[in-house]
XYZ file of C-alpha atoms in Angstrom:
239
model
C -1.932 20.457 15.805
C -1.841 19.330 12.200
C 1.153 17.152 11.328
C 1.966 18.907 8.084
C 5.037 16.785 7.276
C 3.561 13.388 8.115
C 2.866 10.426 5.860
C 0.669 7.559 7.036
C 1.872 4.069 6.095
C -0.700 1.318 6.583
C 0.362 -2.296 7.161
C -1.497 -5.546 7.695
C -1.672 -7.159 11.108
C -1.083 -10.480 9.347
C -3.005 -13.728 9.359
C -1.986 -17.211 10.491
C -3.198 -19.746 7.946
C -3.757 -23.459 8.377
C -0.548 -25.415 8.674
C 1.272 -22.613 10.461
C 1.813 -20.505 7.335
C 1.930 -16.780 8.080
C 0.505 -14.249 5.636
C 2.125 -11.077 6.876
C 3.832 -7.818 5.959
C 6.550 -7.912 3.320
C 9.346 -6.050 5.091
C 10.919 -4.173 2.170
C 7.527 -2.717 1.282
C 7.611 -0.883 4.604
C 11.333 -0.244 5.035
C 12.000 1.222 1.584
C 9.054 3.673 1.668
C 10.100 4.794 5.179
C 13.591 5.527 3.834
C 12.245 7.247 0.733
C 9.893 9.527 2.669
C 12.566 10.323 5.278
C 14.971 11.321 2.519
C 12.400 13.903 1.383
C 11.914 15.266 4.907
C 8.676 13.516 5.823
C 7.997 11.813 9.125
C 6.149 8.505 9.057
C 3.394 7.055 11.223
C 2.670 3.334 10.905
C -0.923 2.172 11.363
C -2.715 -1.145 10.981
C -6.358 -2.247 11.094
C -6.155 -3.523 14.692
C -3.117 -1.628 15.919
C -0.391 -3.297 17.961
C 1.993 -5.772 16.360
C 2.131 -6.178 12.599
C 3.365 -9.684 11.779
C 6.103 -9.930 9.162
C 6.456 -12.658 6.566
C 9.679 -14.454 7.621
C 10.694 -14.890 3.990
C 10.891 -11.120 3.597
C 13.498 -10.848 6.353
C 16.029 -13.330 4.939
C 18.055 -10.785 3.002
C 17.037 -7.709 4.973
C 20.397 -7.091 6.652
C 21.634 -7.005 10.228
C 19.685 -3.917 11.267
C 16.339 -5.236 10.021
C 15.340 -6.892 13.298
C 15.909 -3.657 15.238
C 13.995 -1.667 12.635
C 11.162 -4.192 12.693
C 10.782 -3.796 16.462
C 10.868 -0.007 16.147
C 8.270 0.310 13.404
C 5.981 -2.729 13.581
C 5.832 -3.928 17.175
C 3.219 -1.355 18.249
C 1.390 0.216 15.323
C -1.405 2.760 15.668
C -4.979 1.481 15.192
C -6.458 2.840 11.974
C -9.487 4.150 13.845
C -7.240 6.839 15.365
C -5.954 8.146 12.029
C -7.308 11.476 10.780
C -6.893 12.534 7.187
C -6.068 16.142 8.074
C -2.969 15.028 9.991
C -1.218 13.539 6.954
C 0.031 14.666 3.587
C -0.441 11.237 2.015
C -1.352 7.632 2.761
C 0.669 4.632 1.571
C -0.543 1.026 1.719
C 2.307 -1.447 2.181
C 1.937 -5.004 1.006
C 2.496 -8.582 2.006
C -0.030 -11.397 1.609
C -1.700 -10.479 4.903
C -3.122 -7.340 3.294
C -5.356 -9.551 1.165
C -7.192 -10.636 4.304
C -7.655 -7.514 6.449
C -7.383 -4.509 4.112
C -10.390 -5.004 1.784
C -13.024 -5.233 4.550
C -11.630 -2.605 6.922
C -14.183 0.209 7.216
C -11.707 2.638 8.783
C -9.346 2.199 5.845
C -12.170 2.591 3.332
C -13.291 5.835 4.994
C -9.739 7.187 5.119
C -9.218 6.520 1.431
C -12.457 8.281 0.526
C -11.385 11.260 2.638
C -7.946 11.399 1.009
C -9.575 11.497 -2.432
C -11.959 14.246 -1.314
C -9.072 16.246 0.152
C -7.022 15.878 -3.031
C -4.184 14.161 -1.191
C -2.013 11.380 -2.671
C -2.799 7.710 -2.158
C -0.018 5.178 -2.695
C -0.069 1.397 -2.581
C 2.358 -1.346 -3.493
C 2.033 -5.042 -4.305
C -0.691 -6.708 -2.173
C -1.239 -3.372 -0.433
C -3.274 -2.439 -3.513
C -5.915 -4.802 -2.063
C -6.815 -1.948 0.272
C -8.311 -0.118 -2.700
C -10.760 -2.930 -3.433
C -13.424 -1.907 -0.924
C -12.884 1.854 -1.163
C -15.466 4.092 -2.796
C -15.732 7.687 -3.919
C -18.335 10.064 -2.500
C -20.471 9.046 -5.494
C -20.384 5.438 -4.222
C -18.450 4.372 -7.311
C -15.417 2.151 -6.681
C -12.311 4.246 -6.121
C -10.448 2.174 -8.720
C -13.113 2.400 -11.438
C -11.519 3.640 -14.697
C -8.215 4.224 -12.871
C -4.998 3.107 -14.518
C -3.140 1.105 -11.906
C -1.076 -1.968 -11.173
C -0.527 -4.443 -8.346
C 0.678 -7.971 -7.752
C -0.261 -9.827 -10.922
C -1.886 -13.217 -11.390
C 1.303 -14.414 -13.089
C 3.393 -13.382 -10.092
C 0.909 -14.918 -7.665
C 1.162 -18.236 -9.485
C 4.812 -18.361 -8.408
C 4.121 -17.966 -4.674
C 3.453 -20.676 -2.064
C 0.131 -19.043 -1.127
C -1.451 -19.471 -4.537
C -4.912 -20.911 -3.993
C -5.061 -19.877 -0.322
C -6.076 -16.259 -0.838
C -9.620 -14.826 -0.740
C -9.224 -13.566 -4.322
C -6.658 -12.796 -7.005
C -5.787 -9.109 -6.905
C -5.465 -8.533 -10.647
C -8.748 -10.339 -11.318
C -10.627 -8.416 -8.624
C -9.375 -5.026 -9.801
C -10.432 -5.793 -13.366
C -13.870 -6.832 -12.093
C -14.110 -3.361 -10.527
C -13.337 -1.896 -13.976
C -9.859 -0.674 -13.146
C -7.445 -0.348 -16.060
C -4.907 -2.862 -14.800
C -1.412 -2.678 -16.328
C 0.863 -5.678 -15.777
C 4.605 -5.323 -16.245
C 7.193 -8.124 -16.401
C 7.185 -10.438 -13.394
C 8.957 -9.000 -10.345
C 10.395 -6.016 -12.243
C 9.960 -2.444 -11.003
C 6.709 -0.995 -12.344
C 4.767 2.011 -11.067
C 1.600 3.613 -12.416
C 0.391 7.132 -11.580
C -3.164 8.225 -12.305
C -4.086 11.567 -10.789
C -3.465 11.287 -7.063
C -3.238 7.486 -7.138
C 0.168 5.779 -7.214
C 0.465 1.999 -7.426
C 3.480 -0.297 -7.531
C 3.323 -3.819 -8.902
C 5.583 -5.806 -6.573
C 8.304 -5.527 -3.889
C 10.803 -4.192 -6.435
C 8.473 -1.213 -6.927
C 8.285 -0.121 -3.278
C 10.861 2.666 -3.308
C 9.799 4.058 -6.689
C 6.144 4.139 -5.622
C 6.996 6.043 -2.439
C 9.133 8.527 -4.384
C 6.227 9.091 -6.783
C 3.944 9.829 -3.815
C 6.521 12.256 -2.393
C 6.627 14.010 -5.761
C 2.848 14.481 -5.652
C 3.058 15.899 -2.124
C 5.678 18.352 -3.311
C 3.227 19.692 -5.884
C 1.627 21.465 -2.932
C -1.908 21.693 -4.280
C -5.040 19.516 -4.377
C -4.558 16.800 -6.955
C -6.491 16.646 -10.175
C -7.086 13.495 -12.188
C -3.831 13.524 -14.057
C -2.561 10.326 -15.641
C 0.844 9.035 -16.616
C 3.692 6.687 -15.815
C 6.728 7.198 -13.650
C 9.738 8.035 -15.853
C 11.857 4.955 -16.353
C 9.072 2.601 -15.302
C 7.725 -0.307 -17.282
C 5.465 0.782 -20.105
C 7.361 3.933 -21.074
């Protein structure tokens, strides 16, 4: 049976780097979209490239509140493998961030195929912060990059320069997206900033997580296959 009120949130499984540093999920980029979709009446399924546990960046849990550990175990201890996800079961797909997404999202064939199918079906695609890295390897049915000529945002080079993982990533997200001929829009560092282009919603950083999810929910509510509309979220950077 089709899950007509379901949204698929994709998270990284995380990667352990040399020296014991963990590149994982950034917790608020999962928790806030879950809350935002639930408030609009949508159920959420969490998937990851490998399935099973999705490792969380410890730094993202410091100010997460007392209930965060329980919520983490509920949502991220046993995620669904992406190979089991079917586009027809979901109203939208949302790619959560965290540095780990830079390592396993871009090369994941199941994710690439899902994104192509969501475009073909006219369903919304959302991504926030490093989750936008999942768009890097995705293509349209024409074999053109999904992001080509799309107005979007993501974690900027300026923001990356302020993180402890600068220089340890496979690429810089802003640079890579520009190489793929995306129209990258950078807002002020760590301020809320969301771009909407047709059925594609992107948020720049953790502060943009909730707004990006709300923008996706708004597109779902339109109730029809999405055309290539373009604009910015009201109140966002760049208005």
